[in-house]
Amino acid sequence: WLCASRRYTNSTGCSDVRIEEALLEKIVLRAIVMQCQILDVKVKRLRENSYMAKTSEQILSGEIKTLRMKISQLEDSKMQLYEEYVEKKITKDEYLSRKEKAATSLEQLKIQLSVSENKLKDVKAKMRLSISQIEETDPFIRFNQIDKLTPELTKELIKRIIIRQDGSIRIEWNFTDEIAQIIEVPAYAEYKAV
């Protein structure tokens, strides 16, 4: 393989860059398989997280239903308390005391309900994000068992390959570079020709 722009510019040292096509194919193929294996692990983790979030969603939904039921019962008991006061079954002081306790309990339940509803919103957002990420990465996992690099495969996965004078190879992918995210490097991967 020779640099494609060697005819147009001499200042880059591009004319000195040469690598055997078989070696380049081997390096690129290994990089593709590595990326796909990491994507596979990521998808498995996302599915596990999605399953745990679904369980949390069910628990929170049950908790919300219970809290709403308790709030409804407490509001009914406040009305019943008022009726007892009107019918002179309880004194005014007893009515005010019990009404205050009921109001305090009702406020606490409403706060708990609000917190649970916010948690449920967060869990649902995480589930949507996980599902979106799974759908985004799933198509690339099928490439983790490839053993031959084809032009179609190269066009689908690789934006471009840059080979430097020192023999390092930079691959710019058509998808998120999982290795770069793990080790926190820019959106390309560098591989040394061996």
GROMACS .gro file of C-alpha atoms in nm:
model
  194
    1TRP     CA    1   0.000   0.000   0.000
    2LEU     CA    2   0.130   0.345  -0.093
    3CYS     CA    3   0.012   0.689   0.013
    4ALA     CA    4  -0.257   0.812  -0.227
    5SER     CA    5  -0.151   1.177  -0.204
    6ARG     CA    6   0.221   1.117  -0.266
    7ARG     CA    7   0.190   1.251  -0.622
    8TYR     CA    8   0.041   1.582  -0.510
    9THR     CA    9   0.264   1.692  -0.222
   10ASN     CA   10   0.621   1.632  -0.121
   11SER     CA   11   0.618   1.826   0.206
   12THR     CA   12   0.434   1.561   0.409
   13GLY     CA   13   0.681   1.278   0.361
   14CYS     CA   14   0.395   1.073   0.224
   15SER     CA   15   0.608   0.917  -0.046
   16ASP     CA   16   0.808   0.731   0.223
   17VAL     CA   17   0.501   0.567   0.371
   18ARG     CA   18   0.465   0.206   0.257
   19ILE     CA   19   0.301  -0.095   0.415
   20GLU     CA   20   0.218  -0.439   0.284
   21GLU     CA   21  -0.150  -0.473   0.204
   22ALA     CA   22  -0.174  -0.809   0.384
   23LEU     CA   23  -0.028  -0.658   0.702
   24LEU     CA   24  -0.262  -0.359   0.682
   25GLU     CA   25  -0.560  -0.589   0.630
   26LYS     CA   26  -0.454  -0.802   0.930
   27ILE     CA   27  -0.423  -0.494   1.154
   28VAL     CA   28  -0.756  -0.348   1.041
   29LEU     CA   29  -0.932  -0.684   1.076
   30ARG     CA   30  -0.796  -0.725   1.430
   31ALA     CA   31  -0.911  -0.372   1.517
   32ILE     CA   32  -1.261  -0.441   1.381
   33VAL     CA   33  -1.292  -0.765   1.578
   34MET     CA   34  -1.169  -0.592   1.894
   35GLN     CA   35  -1.419  -0.308   1.852
   36CYS     CA   36  -1.702  -0.555   1.793
   37GLN     CA   37  -1.610  -0.763   2.098
   38ILE     CA   38  -1.615  -0.451   2.313
   39LEU     CA   39  -1.951  -0.355   2.161
   40ASP     CA   40  -2.080  -0.703   2.244
   41VAL     CA   41  -1.979  -0.663   2.608
   42LYS     CA   42  -2.135  -0.317   2.613
   43VAL     CA   43  -2.465  -0.447   2.473
   44LYS     CA   44  -2.473  -0.728   2.731
   45ARG     CA   45  -2.415  -0.473   3.008
   46LEU     CA   46  -2.685  -0.246   2.864
   47ARG     CA   47  -2.931  -0.537   2.854
   48GLU     CA   48  -2.854  -0.622   3.217
   49ASN     CA   49  -2.901  -0.258   3.317
   50SER     CA   50  -3.224  -0.245   3.121
   51TYR     CA   51  -3.351  -0.556   3.301
   52MET     CA   52  -3.261  -0.407   3.641
   53ALA     CA   53  -3.429  -0.079   3.542
   54LYS     CA   54  -3.742  -0.271   3.440
   55THR     CA   55  -3.747  -0.435   3.785
   56SER     CA   56  -3.703  -0.094   3.950
   57GLU     CA   57  -3.981   0.043   3.733
   58GLN     CA   58  -4.217  -0.230   3.852
   59ILE     CA   59  -4.124  -0.173   4.218
   60LEU     CA   60  -4.166   0.205   4.188
   61SER     CA   61  -4.498   0.167   4.005
   62GLY     CA   62  -4.624  -0.052   4.291
   63GLU     CA   63  -4.498   0.198   4.546
   64ILE     CA   64  -4.669   0.486   4.364
   65LYS     CA   65  -4.996   0.294   4.348
   66THR     CA   66  -4.976   0.222   4.724
   67LEU     CA   67  -4.898   0.585   4.806
   68ARG     CA   68  -5.189   0.710   4.598
   69MET     CA   69  -5.419   0.466   4.773
   70LYS     CA   70  -5.295   0.582   5.116
   71ILE     CA   71  -5.345   0.947   5.016
   72SER     CA   72  -5.698   0.871   4.903
   73GLN     CA   73  -5.774   0.687   5.228
   74LEU     CA   74  -5.631   0.972   5.436
   75GLU     CA   75  -5.840   1.229   5.249
   76ASP     CA   76  -6.147   1.012   5.308
   77SER     CA   77  -6.063   0.987   5.679
   78LYS     CA   78  -6.031   1.368   5.696
   79MET     CA   79  -6.383   1.399   5.555
   80GLN     CA   80  -6.509   1.137   5.799
   81LEU     CA   81  -6.338   1.325   6.083
   82TYR     CA   82  -6.520   1.643   5.981
   83GLU     CA   83  -6.851   1.460   5.973
   84GLU     CA   84  -6.787   1.329   6.327
   85TYR     CA   85  -6.719   1.685   6.441
   86VAL     CA   86  -7.035   1.818   6.275
   87GLU     CA   87  -7.239   1.538   6.434
   88LYS     CA   88  -7.085   1.634   6.773
   89LYS     CA   89  -6.925   1.290   6.816
   90ILE     CA   90  -6.587   1.453   6.891
   91THR     CA   91  -6.487   1.784   7.048
   92LYS     CA   92  -6.345   2.078   6.855
   93ASP     CA   93  -5.998   2.034   7.015
   94GLU     CA   94  -5.995   1.664   6.931
   95TYR     CA   95  -6.107   1.743   6.574
   96LEU     CA   96  -5.834   2.008   6.526
   97SER     CA   97  -5.567   1.781   6.675
   98ARG     CA   98  -5.660   1.483   6.456
   99LYS     CA   99  -5.702   1.709   6.153
  100GLU     CA  100  -5.348   1.847   6.203
  101LYS     CA  101  -5.203   1.494   6.232
  102ALA     CA  102  -5.387   1.388   5.917
  103ALA     CA  103  -5.267   1.699   5.730
  104THR     CA  104  -4.905   1.629   5.835
  105SER     CA  105  -4.933   1.264   5.728
  106LEU     CA  106  -5.094   1.367   5.401
  107GLU     CA  107  -4.814   1.614   5.326
  108GLN     CA  108  -4.549   1.348   5.397
  109LEU     CA  109  -4.724   1.100   5.168
  110LYS     CA  110  -4.745   1.361   4.890
  111ILE     CA  111  -4.372   1.428   4.924
  112GLN     CA  112  -4.299   1.053   4.908
  113LEU     CA  113  -4.524   1.026   4.603
  114SER     CA  114  -4.344   1.311   4.429
  115VAL     CA  115  -4.002   1.157   4.501
  116SER     CA  116  -4.118   0.815   4.374
  117GLU     CA  117  -4.265   0.967   4.058
  118ASN     CA  118  -3.936   1.149   3.988
  119LYS     CA  119  -3.740   0.827   4.042
  120LEU     CA  120  -3.975   0.649   3.803
  121LYS     CA  121  -3.919   0.918   3.538
  122ASP     CA  122  -3.541   0.876   3.578
  123VAL     CA  123  -3.565   0.497   3.550
  124LYS     CA  124  -3.780   0.525   3.236
  125ALA     CA  125  -3.532   0.771   3.082
  126LYS     CA  126  -3.244   0.531   3.157
  127MET     CA  127  -3.439   0.246   2.999
  128ARG     CA  128  -3.504   0.451   2.684
  129LEU     CA  129  -3.135   0.543   2.665
  130SER     CA  130  -3.027   0.180   2.708
  131ILE     CA  131  -3.267   0.063   2.440
  132SER     CA  132  -3.146   0.337   2.206
  133GLN     CA  133  -2.781   0.244   2.264
  134ILE     CA  134  -2.856  -0.126   2.211
  135GLU     CA  135  -3.032  -0.052   1.882
  136GLU     CA  136  -2.741   0.170   1.775
  137THR     CA  137  -2.466  -0.087   1.847
  138ASP     CA  138  -2.643  -0.416   1.770
  139PRO     CA  139  -2.580  -0.402   1.392
  140PHE     CA  140  -2.201  -0.391   1.441
  141ILE     CA  141  -2.179  -0.692   1.673
  142ARG     CA  142  -2.230  -0.927   1.379
  143PHE     CA  143  -1.879  -0.839   1.260
  144ASN     CA  144  -1.695  -0.983   1.562
  145GLN     CA  145  -1.650  -1.321   1.391
  146ILE     CA  146  -1.527  -1.199   1.051
  147ASP     CA  147  -1.211  -1.345   0.909
  148LYS     CA  148  -1.178  -1.157   0.581
  149LEU     CA  149  -1.192  -0.789   0.503
  150THR     CA  150  -1.408  -0.697   0.202
  151PRO     CA  151  -1.444  -0.356   0.036
  152GLU     CA  152  -1.813  -0.342   0.139
  153LEU     CA  153  -1.725  -0.415   0.500
  154THR     CA  154  -1.449  -0.155   0.493
  155LYS     CA  155  -1.686   0.111   0.356
  156GLU     CA  156  -1.949   0.027   0.616
  157LEU     CA  157  -1.718   0.038   0.919
  158ILE     CA  158  -1.425   0.264   0.835
  159LYS     CA  159  -1.429   0.632   0.746
  160ARG     CA  160  -1.057   0.638   0.663
  161ILE     CA  161  -0.720   0.488   0.751
  162ILE     CA  162  -0.415   0.707   0.798
  163ILE     CA  163  -0.067   0.556   0.801
  164ARG     CA  164   0.206   0.779   0.938
  165GLN     CA  165   0.578   0.785   0.864
  166ASP     CA  166   0.656   0.620   1.199
  167GLY     CA  167   0.442   0.319   1.100
  168SER     CA  168   0.147   0.397   1.327
  169ILE     CA  169  -0.198   0.354   1.181
  170ARG     CA  170  -0.497   0.572   1.269
  171ILE     CA  171  -0.839   0.429   1.198
  172GLU     CA  172  -1.138   0.661   1.193
  173TRP     CA  173  -1.458   0.462   1.235
  174ASN     CA  174  -1.810   0.518   1.103
  175PHE     CA  175  -1.937   0.439   1.453
  176THR     CA  176  -1.841   0.530   1.808
  177ASP     CA  177  -1.488   0.416   1.890
  178GLU     CA  178  -1.543   0.206   2.204
  179ILE     CA  179  -1.173   0.164   2.280
  180ALA     CA  180  -1.117   0.540   2.263
  181GLN     CA  181  -1.405   0.592   2.507
  182ILE     CA  182  -1.265   0.337   2.751
  183ILE     CA  183  -0.916   0.486   2.758
  184GLU     CA  184  -1.037   0.843   2.698
  185VAL     CA  185  -0.852   0.931   2.378
  186PRO     CA  186  -0.979   1.133   2.081
  187ALA     CA  187  -1.227   0.978   1.838
  188TYR     CA  188  -0.973   0.762   1.657
  189ALA     CA  189  -0.760   0.461   1.739
  190GLU     CA  190  -0.392   0.421   1.668
  191TYR     CA  191  -0.230   0.086   1.605
  192LYS     CA  192   0.139   0.019   1.554
  193ALA     CA  193   0.236  -0.199   1.259
  194VAL     CA  194   0.402  -0.517   1.386
   0.00000   0.00000   0.00000
